[in-house]
PDB file of C-alpha atoms in Angstrom:
ATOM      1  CA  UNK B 510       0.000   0.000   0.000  1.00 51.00           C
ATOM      2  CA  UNK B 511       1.318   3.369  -0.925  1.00 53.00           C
ATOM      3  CA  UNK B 512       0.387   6.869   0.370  1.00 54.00           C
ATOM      4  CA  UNK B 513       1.258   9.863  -1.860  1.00 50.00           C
ATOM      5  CA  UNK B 514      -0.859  12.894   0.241  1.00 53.00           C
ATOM      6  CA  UNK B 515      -4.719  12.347  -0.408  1.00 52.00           C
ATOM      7  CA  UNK B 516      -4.239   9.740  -2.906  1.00 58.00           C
ATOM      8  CA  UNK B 517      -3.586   6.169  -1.331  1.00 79.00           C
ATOM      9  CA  UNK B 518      -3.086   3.576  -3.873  1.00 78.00           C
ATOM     10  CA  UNK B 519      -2.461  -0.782  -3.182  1.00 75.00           C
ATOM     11  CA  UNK B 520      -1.033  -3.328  -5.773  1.00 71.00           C
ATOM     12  CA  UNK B 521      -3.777  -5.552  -6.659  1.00 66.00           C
ATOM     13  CA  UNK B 522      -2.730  -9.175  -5.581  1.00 61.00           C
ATOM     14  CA  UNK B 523      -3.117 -11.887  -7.868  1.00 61.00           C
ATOM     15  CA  UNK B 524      -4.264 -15.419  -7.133  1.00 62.00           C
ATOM     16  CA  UNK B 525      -3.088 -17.709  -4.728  1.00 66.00           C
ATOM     17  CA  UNK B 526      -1.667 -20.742  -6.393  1.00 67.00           C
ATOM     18  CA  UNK B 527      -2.283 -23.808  -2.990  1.00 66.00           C
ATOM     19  CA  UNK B 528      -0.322 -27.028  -3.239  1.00 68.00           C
ATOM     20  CA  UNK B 529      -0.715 -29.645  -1.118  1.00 67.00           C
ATOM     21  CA  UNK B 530       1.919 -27.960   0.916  1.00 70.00           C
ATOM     22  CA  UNK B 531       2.074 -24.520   0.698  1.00 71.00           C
ATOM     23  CA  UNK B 532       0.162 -21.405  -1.060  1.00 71.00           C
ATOM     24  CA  UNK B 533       1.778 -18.921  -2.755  1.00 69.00           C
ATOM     25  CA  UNK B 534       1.006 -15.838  -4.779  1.00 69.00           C
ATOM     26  CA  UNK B 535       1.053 -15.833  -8.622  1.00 69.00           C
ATOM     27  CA  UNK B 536       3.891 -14.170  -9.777  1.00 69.00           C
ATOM     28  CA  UNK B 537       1.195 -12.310 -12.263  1.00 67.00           C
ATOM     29  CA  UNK B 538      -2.706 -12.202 -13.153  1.00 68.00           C
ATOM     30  CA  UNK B 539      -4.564 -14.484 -15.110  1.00 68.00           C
ATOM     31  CA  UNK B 540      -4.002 -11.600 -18.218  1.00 67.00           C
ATOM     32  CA  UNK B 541      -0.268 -12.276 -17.990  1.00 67.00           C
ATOM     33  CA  UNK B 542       2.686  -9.724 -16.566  1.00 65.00           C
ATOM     34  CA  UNK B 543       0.334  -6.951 -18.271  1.00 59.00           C
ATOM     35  CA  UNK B 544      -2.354  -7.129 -16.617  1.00 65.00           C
ATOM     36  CA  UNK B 545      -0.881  -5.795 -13.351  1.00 72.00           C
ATOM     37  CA  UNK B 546      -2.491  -2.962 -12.228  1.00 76.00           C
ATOM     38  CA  UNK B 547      -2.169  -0.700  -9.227  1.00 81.00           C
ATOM     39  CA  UNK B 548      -6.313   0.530  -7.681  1.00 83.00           C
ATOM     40  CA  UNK B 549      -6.940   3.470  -5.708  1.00 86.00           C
ATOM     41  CA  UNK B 550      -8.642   3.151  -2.555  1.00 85.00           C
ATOM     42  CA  UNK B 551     -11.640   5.169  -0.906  1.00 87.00           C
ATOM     43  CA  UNK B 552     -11.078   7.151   2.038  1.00 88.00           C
ATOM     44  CA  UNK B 553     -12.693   5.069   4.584  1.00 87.00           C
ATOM     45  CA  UNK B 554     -10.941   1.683   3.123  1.00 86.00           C
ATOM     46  CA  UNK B 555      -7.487   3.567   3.567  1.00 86.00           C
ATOM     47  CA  UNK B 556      -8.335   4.473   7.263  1.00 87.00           C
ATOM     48  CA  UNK B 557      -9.235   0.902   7.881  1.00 85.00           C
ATOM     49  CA  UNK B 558      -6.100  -1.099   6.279  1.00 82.00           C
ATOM     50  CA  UNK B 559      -3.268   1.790   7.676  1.00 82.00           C
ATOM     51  CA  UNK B 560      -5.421   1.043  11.122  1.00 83.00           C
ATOM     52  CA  UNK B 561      -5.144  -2.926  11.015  1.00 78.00           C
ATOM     53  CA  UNK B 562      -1.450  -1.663   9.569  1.00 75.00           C
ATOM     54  CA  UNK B 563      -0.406  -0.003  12.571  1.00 79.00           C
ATOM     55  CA  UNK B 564      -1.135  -3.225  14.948  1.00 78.00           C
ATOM     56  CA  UNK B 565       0.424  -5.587  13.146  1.00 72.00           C
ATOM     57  CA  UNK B 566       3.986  -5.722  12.843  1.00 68.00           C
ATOM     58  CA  UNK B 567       5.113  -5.653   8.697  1.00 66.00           C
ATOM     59  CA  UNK B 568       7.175  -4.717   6.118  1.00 65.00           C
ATOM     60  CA  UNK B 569       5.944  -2.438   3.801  1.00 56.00           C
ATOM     61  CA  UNK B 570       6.038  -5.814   1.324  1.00 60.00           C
ATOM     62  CA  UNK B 571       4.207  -8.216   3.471  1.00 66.00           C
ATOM     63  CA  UNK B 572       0.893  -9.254   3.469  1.00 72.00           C
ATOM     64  CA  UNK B 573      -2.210  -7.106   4.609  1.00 72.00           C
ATOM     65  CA  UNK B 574      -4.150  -9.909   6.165  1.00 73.00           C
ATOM     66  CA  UNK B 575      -1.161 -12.464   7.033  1.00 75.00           C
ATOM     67  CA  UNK B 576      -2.094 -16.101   8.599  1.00 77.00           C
ATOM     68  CA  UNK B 577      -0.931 -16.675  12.038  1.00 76.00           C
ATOM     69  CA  UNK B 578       2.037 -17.561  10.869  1.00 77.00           C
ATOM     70  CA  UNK B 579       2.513 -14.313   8.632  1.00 75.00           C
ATOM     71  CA  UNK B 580       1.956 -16.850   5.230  1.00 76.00           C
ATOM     72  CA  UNK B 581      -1.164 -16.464   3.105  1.00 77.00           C
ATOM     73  CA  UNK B 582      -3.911 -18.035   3.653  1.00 76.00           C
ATOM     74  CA  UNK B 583      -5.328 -20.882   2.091  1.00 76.00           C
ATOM     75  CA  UNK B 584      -8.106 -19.715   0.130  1.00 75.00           C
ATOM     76  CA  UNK B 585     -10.288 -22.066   2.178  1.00 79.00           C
ATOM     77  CA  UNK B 586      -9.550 -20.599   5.010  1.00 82.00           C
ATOM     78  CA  UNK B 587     -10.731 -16.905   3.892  1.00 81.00           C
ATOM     79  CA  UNK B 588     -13.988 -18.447   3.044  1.00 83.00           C
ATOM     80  CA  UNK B 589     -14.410 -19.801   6.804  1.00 87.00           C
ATOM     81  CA  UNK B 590     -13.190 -16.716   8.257  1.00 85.00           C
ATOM     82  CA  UNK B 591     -15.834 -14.863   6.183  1.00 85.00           C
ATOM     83  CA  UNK B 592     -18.601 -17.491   7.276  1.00 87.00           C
ATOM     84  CA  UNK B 593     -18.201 -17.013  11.507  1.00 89.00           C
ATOM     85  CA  UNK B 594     -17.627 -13.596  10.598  1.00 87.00           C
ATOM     86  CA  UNK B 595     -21.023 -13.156   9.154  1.00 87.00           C
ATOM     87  CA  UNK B 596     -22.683 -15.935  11.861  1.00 89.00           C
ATOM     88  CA  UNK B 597     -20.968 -13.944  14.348  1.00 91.00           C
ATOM     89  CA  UNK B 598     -23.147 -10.474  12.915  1.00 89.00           C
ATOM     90  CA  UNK B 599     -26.122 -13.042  12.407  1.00 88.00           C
ATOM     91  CA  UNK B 600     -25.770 -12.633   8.784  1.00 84.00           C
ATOM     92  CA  UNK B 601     -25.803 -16.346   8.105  1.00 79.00           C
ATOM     93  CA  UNK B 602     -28.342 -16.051   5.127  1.00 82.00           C
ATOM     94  CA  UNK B 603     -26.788 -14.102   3.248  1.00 77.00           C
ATOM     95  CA  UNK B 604     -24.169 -15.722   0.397  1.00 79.00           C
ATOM     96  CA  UNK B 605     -21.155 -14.274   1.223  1.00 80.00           C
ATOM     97  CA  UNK B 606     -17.804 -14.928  -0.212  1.00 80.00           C
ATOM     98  CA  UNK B 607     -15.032 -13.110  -1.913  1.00 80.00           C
ATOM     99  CA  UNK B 608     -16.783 -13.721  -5.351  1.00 83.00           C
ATOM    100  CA  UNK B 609     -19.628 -11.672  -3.720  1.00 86.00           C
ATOM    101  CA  UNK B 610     -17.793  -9.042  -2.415  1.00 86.00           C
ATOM    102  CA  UNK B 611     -16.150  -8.672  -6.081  1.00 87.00           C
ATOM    103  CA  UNK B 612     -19.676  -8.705  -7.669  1.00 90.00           C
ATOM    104  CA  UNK B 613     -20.761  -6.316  -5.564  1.00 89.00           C
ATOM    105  CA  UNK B 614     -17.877  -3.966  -6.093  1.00 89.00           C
ATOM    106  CA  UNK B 615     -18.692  -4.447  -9.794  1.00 91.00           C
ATOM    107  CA  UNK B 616     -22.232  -3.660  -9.700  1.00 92.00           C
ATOM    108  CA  UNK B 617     -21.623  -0.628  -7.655  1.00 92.00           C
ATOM    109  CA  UNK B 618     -19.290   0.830 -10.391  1.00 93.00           C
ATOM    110  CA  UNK B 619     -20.925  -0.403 -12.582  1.00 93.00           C
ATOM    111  CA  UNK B 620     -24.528   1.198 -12.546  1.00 91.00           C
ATOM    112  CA  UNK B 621     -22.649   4.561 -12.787  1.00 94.00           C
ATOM    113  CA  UNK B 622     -19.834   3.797 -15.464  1.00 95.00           C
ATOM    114  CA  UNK B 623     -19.704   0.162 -17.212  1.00 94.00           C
ATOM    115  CA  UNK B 624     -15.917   0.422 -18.651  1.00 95.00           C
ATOM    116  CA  UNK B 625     -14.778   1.894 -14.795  1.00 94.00           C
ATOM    117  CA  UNK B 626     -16.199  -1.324 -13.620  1.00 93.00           C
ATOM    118  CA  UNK B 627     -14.308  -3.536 -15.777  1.00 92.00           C
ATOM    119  CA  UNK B 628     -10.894  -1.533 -15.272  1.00 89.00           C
ATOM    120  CA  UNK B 629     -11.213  -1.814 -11.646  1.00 88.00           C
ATOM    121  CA  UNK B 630     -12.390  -5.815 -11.866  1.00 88.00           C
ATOM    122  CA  UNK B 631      -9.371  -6.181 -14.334  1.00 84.00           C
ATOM    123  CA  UNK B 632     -11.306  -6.780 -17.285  1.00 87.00           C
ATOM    124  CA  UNK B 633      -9.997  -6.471 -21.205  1.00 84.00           C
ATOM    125  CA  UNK B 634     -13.619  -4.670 -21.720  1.00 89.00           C
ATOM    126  CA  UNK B 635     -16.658  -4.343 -20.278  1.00 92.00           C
ATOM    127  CA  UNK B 636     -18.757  -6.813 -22.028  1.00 93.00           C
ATOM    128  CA  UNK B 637     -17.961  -9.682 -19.400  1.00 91.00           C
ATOM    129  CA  UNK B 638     -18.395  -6.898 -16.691  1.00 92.00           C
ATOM    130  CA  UNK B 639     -21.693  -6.412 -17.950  1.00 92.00           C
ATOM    131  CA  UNK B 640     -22.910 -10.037 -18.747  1.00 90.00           C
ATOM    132  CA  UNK B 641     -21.145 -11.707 -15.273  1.00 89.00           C
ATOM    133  CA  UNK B 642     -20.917  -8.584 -13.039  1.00 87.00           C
ATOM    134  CA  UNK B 643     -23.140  -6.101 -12.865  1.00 85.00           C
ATOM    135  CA  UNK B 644     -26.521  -7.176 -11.738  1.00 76.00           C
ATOM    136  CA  UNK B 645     -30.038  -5.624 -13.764  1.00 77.00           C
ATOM    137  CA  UNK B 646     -32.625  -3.532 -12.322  1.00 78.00           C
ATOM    138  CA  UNK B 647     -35.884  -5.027 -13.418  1.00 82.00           C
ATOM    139  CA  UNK B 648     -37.716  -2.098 -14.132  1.00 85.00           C
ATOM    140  CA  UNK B 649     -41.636  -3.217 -14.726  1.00 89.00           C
ATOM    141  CA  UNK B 650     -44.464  -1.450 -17.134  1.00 91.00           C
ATOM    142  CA  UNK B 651     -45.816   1.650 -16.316  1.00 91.00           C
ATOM    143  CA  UNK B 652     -49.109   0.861 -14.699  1.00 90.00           C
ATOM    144  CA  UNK B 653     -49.763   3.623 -12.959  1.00 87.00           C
ATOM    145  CA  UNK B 654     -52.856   4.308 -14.515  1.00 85.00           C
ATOM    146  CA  UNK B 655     -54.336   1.297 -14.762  1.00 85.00           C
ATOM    147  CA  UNK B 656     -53.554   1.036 -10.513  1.00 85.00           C
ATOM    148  CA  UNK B 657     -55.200   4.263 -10.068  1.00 84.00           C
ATOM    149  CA  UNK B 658     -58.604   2.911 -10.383  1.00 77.00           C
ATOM    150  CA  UNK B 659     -57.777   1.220  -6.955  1.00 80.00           C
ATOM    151  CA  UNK B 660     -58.373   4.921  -5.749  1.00 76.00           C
ATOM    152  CA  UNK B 661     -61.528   5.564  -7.023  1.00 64.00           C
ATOM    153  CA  UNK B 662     -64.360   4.932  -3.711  1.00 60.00           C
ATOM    154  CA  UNK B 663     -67.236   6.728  -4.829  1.00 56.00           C
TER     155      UNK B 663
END
C-alpha cells in the first residue's frame, strides 16, 4: 500500500496458487505480466487497512491480512473466516464470499460507469463486466394508470 498525500493507492494481488503444501502468490494475473495494475482506494478503506497496519507488525512488502504464521492463507480458510464472521453479525443467510464481495464492487461501479467497472475488476472490456458482473434492475411497465382505479371509492 502506498500513500502519496490524499491519494492512497495498493497493488492488486493476484491469485493464490495452494499445493498440497504450501500457497503462494502468482507471480502475475490471469491476463499475464500486463495485466498488473495498481487501484486506488476510498477514504474510509485507507483508514481501515493503515489502522489494522499499525497493529500488526510488517514490512511495507508483506501481506495485509497475514495467517498466524505471517503466510497467506489458504483460500479455504478466507472463506471460513468470512462465514463465523457473518454468523458472528447473524448474517448467516446471506451468500457471502469473496466472489460476492467482487460482484458487488462491480455492480456498484458499474450502474454509474460500465468500462470503470471492468478496469477496476481487471477486465480487457466491459462486455464480461456487464454479462457476469453487474446485476439488472428489473424495471416493470408503467401501470400507474391502470392502478389508479384502486383509488376511485365513490
Amino acid at each position: 500500500m502506498t500513500a502519496a498525500g490524499a491519494l492512497t493507492t495498493v497493488s492488486a494481488c493476484w491469485p493464490v496458487l495452494h499445493t498440497a503444501h504450501r500457497c503462494h502468490v502468482r507471480p502475475y494475473p490471469k491476463g499475464g505480466p500486463q495485466a498488473r495494475r495498481r487501484l486506488k482506494l476510498s477514504k474510509w478503506l485507507v483508514v481501515v487497512l493503515l489502522g489494522r497496519r499499525d497493529r500488526v507488525p510488517h514490512e511495507p512488502e508483506d501481506l495485509i491480512f497475514p495467517s498466524l504464521r505471517r503466510t497467506i492463507h489458504h483460500p479455504n480458510n478466507v472463506r471460513t473466516q468470512i462465514k463465523q464472521a457473518h454468523a458472528r453479525a447473524g448474517l448467516t443467510e446471506l451468500p457471502m464470499n469473496p466472489h460476492t464481495y467482487r460482484k458487488t464492487v462491480g455492480t456498484k461501479i458499474g450502474l454509474k460507469d460500465p468500462e470503470k467497472a471492468a478496469s477496476q475488476l481487471g477486465h480487457a472490456s466491459s462486455e464480461v463486466t456487464k454479462r457476469h458482473y453487474i446485476e439488472p434492475t428489473y424495471e416493470g411497465p408503467d401501470v400507474r394508470q391502470d392502478l389508479d382505479d384502486f383509488d376511485d371509492f365513490d
